[in-house]
Coordinates of C-alpha atoms in Angstrom, one line a residue:
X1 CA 0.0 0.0 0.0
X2 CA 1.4 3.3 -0.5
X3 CA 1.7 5.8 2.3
X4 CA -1.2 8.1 2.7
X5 CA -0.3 12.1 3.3
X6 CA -1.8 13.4 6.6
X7 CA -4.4 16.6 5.5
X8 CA -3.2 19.8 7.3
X9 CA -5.1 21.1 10.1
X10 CA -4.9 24.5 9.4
X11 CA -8.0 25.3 11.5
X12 CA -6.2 24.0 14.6
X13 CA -3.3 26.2 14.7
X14 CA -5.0 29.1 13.8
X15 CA -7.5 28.7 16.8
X16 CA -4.3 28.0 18.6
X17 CA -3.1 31.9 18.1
X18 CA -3.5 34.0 20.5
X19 CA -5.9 36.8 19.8
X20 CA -4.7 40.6 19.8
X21 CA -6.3 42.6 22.9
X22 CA -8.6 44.3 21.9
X23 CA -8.1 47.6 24.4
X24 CA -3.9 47.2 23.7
X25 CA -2.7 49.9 22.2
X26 CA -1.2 49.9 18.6
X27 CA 2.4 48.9 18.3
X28 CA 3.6 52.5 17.1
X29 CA 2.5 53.5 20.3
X30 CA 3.9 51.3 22.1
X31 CA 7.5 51.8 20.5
X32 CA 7.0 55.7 21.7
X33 CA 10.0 57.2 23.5
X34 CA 8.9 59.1 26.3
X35 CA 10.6 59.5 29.6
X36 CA 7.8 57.6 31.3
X37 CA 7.7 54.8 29.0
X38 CA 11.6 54.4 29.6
X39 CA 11.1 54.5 33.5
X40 CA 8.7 52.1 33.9
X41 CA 10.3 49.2 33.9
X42 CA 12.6 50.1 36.2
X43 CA 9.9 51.7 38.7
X44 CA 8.2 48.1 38.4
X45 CA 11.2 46.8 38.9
X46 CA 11.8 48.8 42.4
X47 CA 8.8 47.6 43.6
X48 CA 9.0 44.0 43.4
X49 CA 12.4 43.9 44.6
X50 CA 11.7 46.1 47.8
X51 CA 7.7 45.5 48.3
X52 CA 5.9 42.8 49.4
X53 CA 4.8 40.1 46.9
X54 CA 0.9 40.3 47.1
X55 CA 1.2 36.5 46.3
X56 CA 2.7 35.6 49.6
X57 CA 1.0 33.6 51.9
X58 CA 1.6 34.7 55.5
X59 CA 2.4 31.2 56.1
X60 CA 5.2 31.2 54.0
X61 CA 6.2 34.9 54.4
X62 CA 6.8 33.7 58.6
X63 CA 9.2 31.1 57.4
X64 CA 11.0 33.3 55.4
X65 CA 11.4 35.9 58.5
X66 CA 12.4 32.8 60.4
X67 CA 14.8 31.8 58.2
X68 CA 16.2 35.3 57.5
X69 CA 16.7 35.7 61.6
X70 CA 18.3 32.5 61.9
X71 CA 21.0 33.0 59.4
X72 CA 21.7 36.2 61.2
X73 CA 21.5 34.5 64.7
X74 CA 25.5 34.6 66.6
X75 CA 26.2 32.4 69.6
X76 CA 27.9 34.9 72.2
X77 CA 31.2 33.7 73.0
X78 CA 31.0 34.3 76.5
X79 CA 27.8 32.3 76.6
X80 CA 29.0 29.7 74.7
X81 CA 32.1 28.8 76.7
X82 CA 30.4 28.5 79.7
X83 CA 27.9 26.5 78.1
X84 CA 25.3 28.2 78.8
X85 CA 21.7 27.5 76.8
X86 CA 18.6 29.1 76.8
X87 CA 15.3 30.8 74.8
X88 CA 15.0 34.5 74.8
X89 CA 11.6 35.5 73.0
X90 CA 12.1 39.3 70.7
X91 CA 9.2 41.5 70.1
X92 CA 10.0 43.9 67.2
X93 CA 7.6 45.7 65.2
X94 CA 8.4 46.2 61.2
X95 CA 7.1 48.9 58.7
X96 CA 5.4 47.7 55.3
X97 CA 8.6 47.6 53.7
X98 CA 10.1 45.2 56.3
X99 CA 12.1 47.9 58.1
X100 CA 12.4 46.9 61.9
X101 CA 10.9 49.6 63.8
X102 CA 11.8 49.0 67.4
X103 CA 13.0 45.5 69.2
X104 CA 12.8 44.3 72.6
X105 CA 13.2 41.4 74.6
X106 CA 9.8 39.9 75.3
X107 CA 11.2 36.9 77.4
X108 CA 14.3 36.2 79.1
X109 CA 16.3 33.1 78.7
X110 CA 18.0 33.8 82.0
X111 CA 21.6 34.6 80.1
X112 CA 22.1 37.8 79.6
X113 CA 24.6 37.4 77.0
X114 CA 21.6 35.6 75.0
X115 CA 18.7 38.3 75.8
X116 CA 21.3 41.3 74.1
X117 CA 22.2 38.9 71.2
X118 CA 18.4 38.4 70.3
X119 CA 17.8 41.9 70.0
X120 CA 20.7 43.0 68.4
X121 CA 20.4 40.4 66.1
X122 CA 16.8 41.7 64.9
X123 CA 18.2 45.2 64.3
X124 CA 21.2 43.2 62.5
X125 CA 18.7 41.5 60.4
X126 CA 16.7 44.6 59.1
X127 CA 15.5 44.6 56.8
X128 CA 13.3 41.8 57.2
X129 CA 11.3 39.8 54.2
X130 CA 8.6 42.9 53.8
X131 CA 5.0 41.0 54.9
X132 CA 2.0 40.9 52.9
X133 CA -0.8 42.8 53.2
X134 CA -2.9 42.0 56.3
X135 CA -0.1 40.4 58.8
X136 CA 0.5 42.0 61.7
X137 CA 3.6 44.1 61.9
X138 CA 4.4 43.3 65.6
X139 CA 5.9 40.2 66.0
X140 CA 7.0 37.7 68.9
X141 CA 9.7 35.2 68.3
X142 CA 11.2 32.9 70.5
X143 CA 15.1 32.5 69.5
X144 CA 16.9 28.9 71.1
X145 CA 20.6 29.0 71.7
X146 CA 21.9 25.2 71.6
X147 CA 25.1 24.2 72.0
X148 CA 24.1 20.5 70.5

């Protein structure tokens, strides 16, 4: 039998295009060169890199503040060659942009060497992952020193 040649589907890939927006402006437009066309990209730019991401969930926003404490998180020498452990809970408040505010200690650990390193260690860590909208910008974290 010879070979039979497969019709073309033209139908298919033309329903496949994507359709023009109707409200877009025309391309000549588009290709204008005004100030404010050129700055746009970098304003948008500005914001996503120093606002919050409306798409995070405040779930995973807290793990990144976690996260972004710990790495900044020292074990005071002093402390640490005495052995001494503990968990000092920080209070610190934050501005939309993720800017700490103020910091305190909200619980001792009962080392004082590890009650100043969790509040200098928020102050080292601003600025924080900015939050999404609707968190609370006051925040209560308990910080473990562990020698294991």
């Amino acid at each position: 039998k010879p070979a039979q040649a497969v019709p073309e589907r033209r139908e298919r890939t033309e329903r496949q295009r994507p359709e023009p927006a109707r409200n877009a402006p025309p391309r000549a437009a588009a290709k204008a060169s005004t100030p404010a066309a050129a700055k746009a990209p970098v304003a948008a730019a500005q914001q996503s890199s120093s606002g919050a991401a409306p798409t995070v969930s405040p779930a995973r926003w807290q793990a990144r503040l976690l996260a972004h404490l710990e790495r900044r998180k020292r074990y005071p020498g002093a402390a640490r060659a005495r052995g001494s452990e503990g968990t000092a809970s920080v209070r610190f408040s934050i501005d939309a942009s993720g800017n700490v505010l103020g910091a305190s200690l909200a619980r001792s650990s009962g080392v004082p060497e590890l009650d100043q390193e969790v509040v200098a260690m928020v102050r080292r860590a601003s600025p924080v992952p900015a939050p999404p909208p609707g968190v609370s910008r006051t925040i209560t974290v308990p910080v473990r020193f562990s020698l294991r």
